[in-house]
PDB file of C-alpha atoms and ligand atoms in Angstrom:
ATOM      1  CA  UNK D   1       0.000   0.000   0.000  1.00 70.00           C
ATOM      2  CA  UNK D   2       1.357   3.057  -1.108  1.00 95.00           C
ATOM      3  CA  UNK D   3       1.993   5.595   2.105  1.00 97.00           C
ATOM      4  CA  UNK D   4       2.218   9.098   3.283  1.00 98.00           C
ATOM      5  CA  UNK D   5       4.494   9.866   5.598  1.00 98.00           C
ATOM      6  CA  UNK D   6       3.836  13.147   8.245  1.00 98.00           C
ATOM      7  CA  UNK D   7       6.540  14.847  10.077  1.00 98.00           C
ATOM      8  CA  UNK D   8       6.683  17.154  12.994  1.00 98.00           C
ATOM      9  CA  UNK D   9       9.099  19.154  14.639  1.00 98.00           C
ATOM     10  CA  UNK D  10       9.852  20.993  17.980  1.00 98.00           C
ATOM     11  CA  UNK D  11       7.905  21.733  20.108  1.00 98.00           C
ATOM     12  CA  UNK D  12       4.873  20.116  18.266  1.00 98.00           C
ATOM     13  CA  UNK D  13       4.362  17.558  21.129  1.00 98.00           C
ATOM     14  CA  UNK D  14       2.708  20.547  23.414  1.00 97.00           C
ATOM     15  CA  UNK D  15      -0.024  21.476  20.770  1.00 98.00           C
ATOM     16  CA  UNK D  16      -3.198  21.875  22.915  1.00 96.00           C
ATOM     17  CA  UNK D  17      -1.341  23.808  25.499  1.00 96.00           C
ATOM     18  CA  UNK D  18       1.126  25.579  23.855  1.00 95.00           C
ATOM     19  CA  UNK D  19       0.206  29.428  23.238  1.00 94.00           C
ATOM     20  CA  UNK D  20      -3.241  28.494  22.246  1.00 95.00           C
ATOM     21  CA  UNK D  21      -4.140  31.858  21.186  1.00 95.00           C
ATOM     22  CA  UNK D  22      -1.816  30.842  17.921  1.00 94.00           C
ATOM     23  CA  UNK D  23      -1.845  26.884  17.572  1.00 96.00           C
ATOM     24  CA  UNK D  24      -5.423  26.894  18.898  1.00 94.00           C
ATOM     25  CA  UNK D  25      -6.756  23.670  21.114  1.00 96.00           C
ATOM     26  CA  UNK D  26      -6.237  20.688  19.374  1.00 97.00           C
ATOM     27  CA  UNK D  27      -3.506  18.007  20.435  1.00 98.00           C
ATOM     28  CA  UNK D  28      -1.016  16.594  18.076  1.00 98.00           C
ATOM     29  CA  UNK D  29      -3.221  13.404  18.502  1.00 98.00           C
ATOM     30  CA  UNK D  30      -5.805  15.158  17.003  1.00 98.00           C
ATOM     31  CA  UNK D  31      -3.683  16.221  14.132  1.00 98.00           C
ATOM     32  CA  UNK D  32      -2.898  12.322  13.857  1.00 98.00           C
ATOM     33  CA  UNK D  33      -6.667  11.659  13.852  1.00 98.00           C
ATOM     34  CA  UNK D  34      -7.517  13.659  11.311  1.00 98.00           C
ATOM     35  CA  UNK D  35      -4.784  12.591   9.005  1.00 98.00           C
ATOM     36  CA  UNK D  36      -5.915   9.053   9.008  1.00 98.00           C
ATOM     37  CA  UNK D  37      -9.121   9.483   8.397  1.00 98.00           C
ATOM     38  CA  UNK D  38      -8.157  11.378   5.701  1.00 98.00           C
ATOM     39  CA  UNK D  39      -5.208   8.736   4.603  1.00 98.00           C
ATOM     40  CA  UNK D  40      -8.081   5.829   5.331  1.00 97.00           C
ATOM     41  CA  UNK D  41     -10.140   7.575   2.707  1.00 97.00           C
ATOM     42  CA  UNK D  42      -7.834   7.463  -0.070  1.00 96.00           C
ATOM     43  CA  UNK D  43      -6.741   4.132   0.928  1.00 96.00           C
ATOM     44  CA  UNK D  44      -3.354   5.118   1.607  1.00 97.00           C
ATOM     45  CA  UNK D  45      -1.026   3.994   4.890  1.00 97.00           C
ATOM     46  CA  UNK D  46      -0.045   6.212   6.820  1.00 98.00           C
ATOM     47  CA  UNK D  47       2.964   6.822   9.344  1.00 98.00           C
ATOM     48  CA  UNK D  48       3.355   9.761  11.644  1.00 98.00           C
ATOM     49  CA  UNK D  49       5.693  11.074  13.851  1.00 98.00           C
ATOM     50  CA  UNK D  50       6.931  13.825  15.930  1.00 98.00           C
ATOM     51  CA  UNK D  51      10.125  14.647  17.370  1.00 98.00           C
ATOM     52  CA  UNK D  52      12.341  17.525  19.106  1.00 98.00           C
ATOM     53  CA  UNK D  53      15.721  16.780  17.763  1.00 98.00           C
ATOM     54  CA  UNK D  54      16.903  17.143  14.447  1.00 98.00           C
ATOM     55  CA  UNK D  55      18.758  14.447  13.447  1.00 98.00           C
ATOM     56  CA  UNK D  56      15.640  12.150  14.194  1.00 98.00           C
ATOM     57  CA  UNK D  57      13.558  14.618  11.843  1.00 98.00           C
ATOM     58  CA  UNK D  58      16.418  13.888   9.245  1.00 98.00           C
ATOM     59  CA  UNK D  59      16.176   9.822   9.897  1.00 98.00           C
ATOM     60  CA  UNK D  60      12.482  10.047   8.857  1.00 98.00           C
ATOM     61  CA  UNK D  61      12.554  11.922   5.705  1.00 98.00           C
ATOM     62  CA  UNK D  62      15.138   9.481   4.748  1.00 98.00           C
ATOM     63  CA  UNK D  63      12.915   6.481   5.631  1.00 98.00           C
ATOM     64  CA  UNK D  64      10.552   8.364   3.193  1.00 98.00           C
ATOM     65  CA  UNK D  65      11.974   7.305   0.536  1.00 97.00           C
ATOM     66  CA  UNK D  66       9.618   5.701  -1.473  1.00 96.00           C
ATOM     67  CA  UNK D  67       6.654   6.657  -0.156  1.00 98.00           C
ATOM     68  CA  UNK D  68       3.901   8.693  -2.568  1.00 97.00           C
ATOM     69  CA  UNK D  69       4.116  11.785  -0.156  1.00 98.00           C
ATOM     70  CA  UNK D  70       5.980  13.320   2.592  1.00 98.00           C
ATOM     71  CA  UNK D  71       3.715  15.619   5.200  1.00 98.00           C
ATOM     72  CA  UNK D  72       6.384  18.302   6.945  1.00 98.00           C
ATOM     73  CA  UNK D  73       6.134  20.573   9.371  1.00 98.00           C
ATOM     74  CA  UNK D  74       9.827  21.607  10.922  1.00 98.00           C
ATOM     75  CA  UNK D  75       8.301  24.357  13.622  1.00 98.00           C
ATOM     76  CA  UNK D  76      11.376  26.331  14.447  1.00 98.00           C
ATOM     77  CA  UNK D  77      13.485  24.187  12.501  1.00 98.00           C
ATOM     78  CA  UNK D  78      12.243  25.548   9.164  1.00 98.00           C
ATOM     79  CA  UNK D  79      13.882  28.611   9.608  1.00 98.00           C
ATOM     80  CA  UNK D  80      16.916  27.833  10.429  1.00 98.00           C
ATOM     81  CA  UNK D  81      17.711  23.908   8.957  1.00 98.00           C
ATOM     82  CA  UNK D  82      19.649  23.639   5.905  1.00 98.00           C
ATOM     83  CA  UNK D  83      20.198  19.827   6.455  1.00 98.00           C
ATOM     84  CA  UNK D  84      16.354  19.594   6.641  1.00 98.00           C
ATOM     85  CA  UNK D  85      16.252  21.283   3.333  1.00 98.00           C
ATOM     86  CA  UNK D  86      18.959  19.184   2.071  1.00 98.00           C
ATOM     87  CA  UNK D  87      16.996  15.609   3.258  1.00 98.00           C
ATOM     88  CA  UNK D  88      13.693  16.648   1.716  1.00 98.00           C
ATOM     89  CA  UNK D  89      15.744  17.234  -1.761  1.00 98.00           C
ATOM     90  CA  UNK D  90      17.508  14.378  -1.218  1.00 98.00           C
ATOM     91  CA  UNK D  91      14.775  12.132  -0.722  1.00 97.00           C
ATOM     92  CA  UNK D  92      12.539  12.536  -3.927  1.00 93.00           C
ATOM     93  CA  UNK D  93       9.558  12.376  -2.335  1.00 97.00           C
ATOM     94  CA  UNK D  94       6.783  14.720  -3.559  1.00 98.00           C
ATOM     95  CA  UNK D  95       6.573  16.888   0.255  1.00 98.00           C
ATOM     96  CA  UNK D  96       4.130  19.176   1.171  1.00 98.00           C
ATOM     97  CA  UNK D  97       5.123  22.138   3.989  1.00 98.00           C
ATOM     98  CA  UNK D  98       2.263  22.606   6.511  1.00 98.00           C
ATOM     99  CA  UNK D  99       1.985  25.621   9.074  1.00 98.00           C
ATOM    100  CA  UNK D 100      -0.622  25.702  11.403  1.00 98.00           C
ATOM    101  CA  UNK D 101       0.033  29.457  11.994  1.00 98.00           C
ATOM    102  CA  UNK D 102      -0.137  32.073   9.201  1.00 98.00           C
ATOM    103  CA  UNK D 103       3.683  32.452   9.691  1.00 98.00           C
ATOM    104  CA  UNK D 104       3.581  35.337   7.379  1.00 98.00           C
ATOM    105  CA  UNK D 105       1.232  37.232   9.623  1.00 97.00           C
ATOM    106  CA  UNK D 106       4.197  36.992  12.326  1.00 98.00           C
ATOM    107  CA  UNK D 107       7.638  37.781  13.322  1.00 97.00           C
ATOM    108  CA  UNK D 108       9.784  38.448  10.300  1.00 98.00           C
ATOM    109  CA  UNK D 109      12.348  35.518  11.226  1.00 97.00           C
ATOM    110  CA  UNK D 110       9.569  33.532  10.754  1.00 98.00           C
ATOM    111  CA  UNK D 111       8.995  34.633   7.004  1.00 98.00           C
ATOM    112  CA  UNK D 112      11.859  32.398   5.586  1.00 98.00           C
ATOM    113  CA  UNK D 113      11.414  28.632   5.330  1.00 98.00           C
ATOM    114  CA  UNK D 114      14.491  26.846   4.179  1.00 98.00           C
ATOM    115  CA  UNK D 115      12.206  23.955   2.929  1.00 98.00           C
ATOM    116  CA  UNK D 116       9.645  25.514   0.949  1.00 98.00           C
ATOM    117  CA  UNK D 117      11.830  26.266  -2.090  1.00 98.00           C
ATOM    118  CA  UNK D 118      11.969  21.775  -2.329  1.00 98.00           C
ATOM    119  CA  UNK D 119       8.586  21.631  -1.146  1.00 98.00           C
ATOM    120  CA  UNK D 120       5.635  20.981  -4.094  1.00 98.00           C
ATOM    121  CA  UNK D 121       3.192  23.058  -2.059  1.00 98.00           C
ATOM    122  CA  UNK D 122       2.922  25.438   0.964  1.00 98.00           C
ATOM    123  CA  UNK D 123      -0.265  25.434   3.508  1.00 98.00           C
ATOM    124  CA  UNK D 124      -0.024  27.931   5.969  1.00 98.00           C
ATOM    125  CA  UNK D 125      -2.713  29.507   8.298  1.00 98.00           C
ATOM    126  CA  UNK D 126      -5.287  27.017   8.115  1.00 98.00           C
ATOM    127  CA  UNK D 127      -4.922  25.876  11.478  1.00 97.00           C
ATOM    128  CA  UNK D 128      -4.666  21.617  11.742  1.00 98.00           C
ATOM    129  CA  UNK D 129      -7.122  21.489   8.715  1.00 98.00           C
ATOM    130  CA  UNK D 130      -3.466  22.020   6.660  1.00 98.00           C
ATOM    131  CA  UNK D 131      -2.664  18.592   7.553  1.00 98.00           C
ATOM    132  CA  UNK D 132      -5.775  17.423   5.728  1.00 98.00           C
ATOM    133  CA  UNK D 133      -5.284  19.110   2.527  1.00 98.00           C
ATOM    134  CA  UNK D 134      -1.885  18.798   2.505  1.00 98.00           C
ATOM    135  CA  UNK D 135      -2.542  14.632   2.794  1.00 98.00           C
ATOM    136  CA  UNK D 136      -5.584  15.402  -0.078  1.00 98.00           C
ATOM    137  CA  UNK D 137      -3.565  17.070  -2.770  1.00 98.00           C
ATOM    138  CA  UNK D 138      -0.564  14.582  -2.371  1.00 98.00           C
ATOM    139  CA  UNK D 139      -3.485  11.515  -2.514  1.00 96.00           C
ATOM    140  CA  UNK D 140      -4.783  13.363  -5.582  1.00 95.00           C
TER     141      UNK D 140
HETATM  142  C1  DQA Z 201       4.851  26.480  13.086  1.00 97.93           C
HETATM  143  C2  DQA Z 201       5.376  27.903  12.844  1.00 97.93           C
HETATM  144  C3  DQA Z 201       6.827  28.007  13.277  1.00 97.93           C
HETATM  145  O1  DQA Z 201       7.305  29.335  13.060  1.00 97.93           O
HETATM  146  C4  DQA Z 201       6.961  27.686  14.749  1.00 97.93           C
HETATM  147  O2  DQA Z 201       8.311  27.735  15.143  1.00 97.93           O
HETATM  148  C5  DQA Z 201       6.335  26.390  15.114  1.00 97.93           C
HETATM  149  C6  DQA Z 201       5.037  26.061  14.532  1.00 97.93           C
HETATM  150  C7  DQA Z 201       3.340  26.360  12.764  1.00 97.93           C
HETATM  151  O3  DQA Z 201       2.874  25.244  12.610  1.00 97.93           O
HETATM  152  O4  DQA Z 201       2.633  27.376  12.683  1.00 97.93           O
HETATM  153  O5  DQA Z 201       6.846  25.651  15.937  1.00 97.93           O
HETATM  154  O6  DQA Z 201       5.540  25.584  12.234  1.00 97.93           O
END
């Protein structure tokens, strides 16, 4: 079965409780629950995972490979990761960069994403619902 494969970054564990007034009230389970439903739907597999340190973030989009899409979003790391950039060109896997924040409507450091440039498409400010769409259009 052909599979998508979601990745998170820093920080991404405390979504629910993290400065709600931005990420708003859903958990990174309920990100996962959403995405499979929306995986089961186009009968696609899929594997998610979130982690805090880099290299692990790297190890994933490596085990990628393969797979008909990759899900990614690096948090902090996306503005400041050129090996991120490097593993999603590396990989070529068609990879979709999700947001949950409009990060263009914040701080200017913020404003550059080292990954977007390799990235197909770009979903920002659509809260968790980016997950979906971004797991639609690569199912499409
Ligand atoms: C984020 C935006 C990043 O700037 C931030 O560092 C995050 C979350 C988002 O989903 O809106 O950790 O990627």
């Amino acid at each position: 079965m052909d599979r998508i494969v979601i990745v998170n970054g820093p920080n991404l564990n405390l979504l629910g409780t993290r400065e709600p007034e931005v990420y708003g009230r859903h958990t990174l389970a309920d990100v996962e629950s959403l995405c499979r439903a929306a995986a089961e739907k186009a009968g696609l597999e899929l594997v998610f995972m979130q982690s805090n340190h880099e290299g692990e973030m790297i190890d994933a989009i490596h085990e990628a490979r393969g797979a008909r899409g990759l899900v990614i979003n690096a948090g902090a790391y996306t503005h400041t990761s050129v090996a991120l950039r490097d593993a999603v060109a590396g990989v070529s896997v068609p990879a979709v960069e999700v947001h949950i924040s409009n990060v263009h409507a914040r701080e200017e450091f913020r404003h550059h994403s080292y990954l977007s440039a390799v990235c197909r498409a770009v979903i920002v400010g659509a809260g968790i619902e980016g997950y979906r769409f971004a797991v639609e259009l690569l199912a499409a």
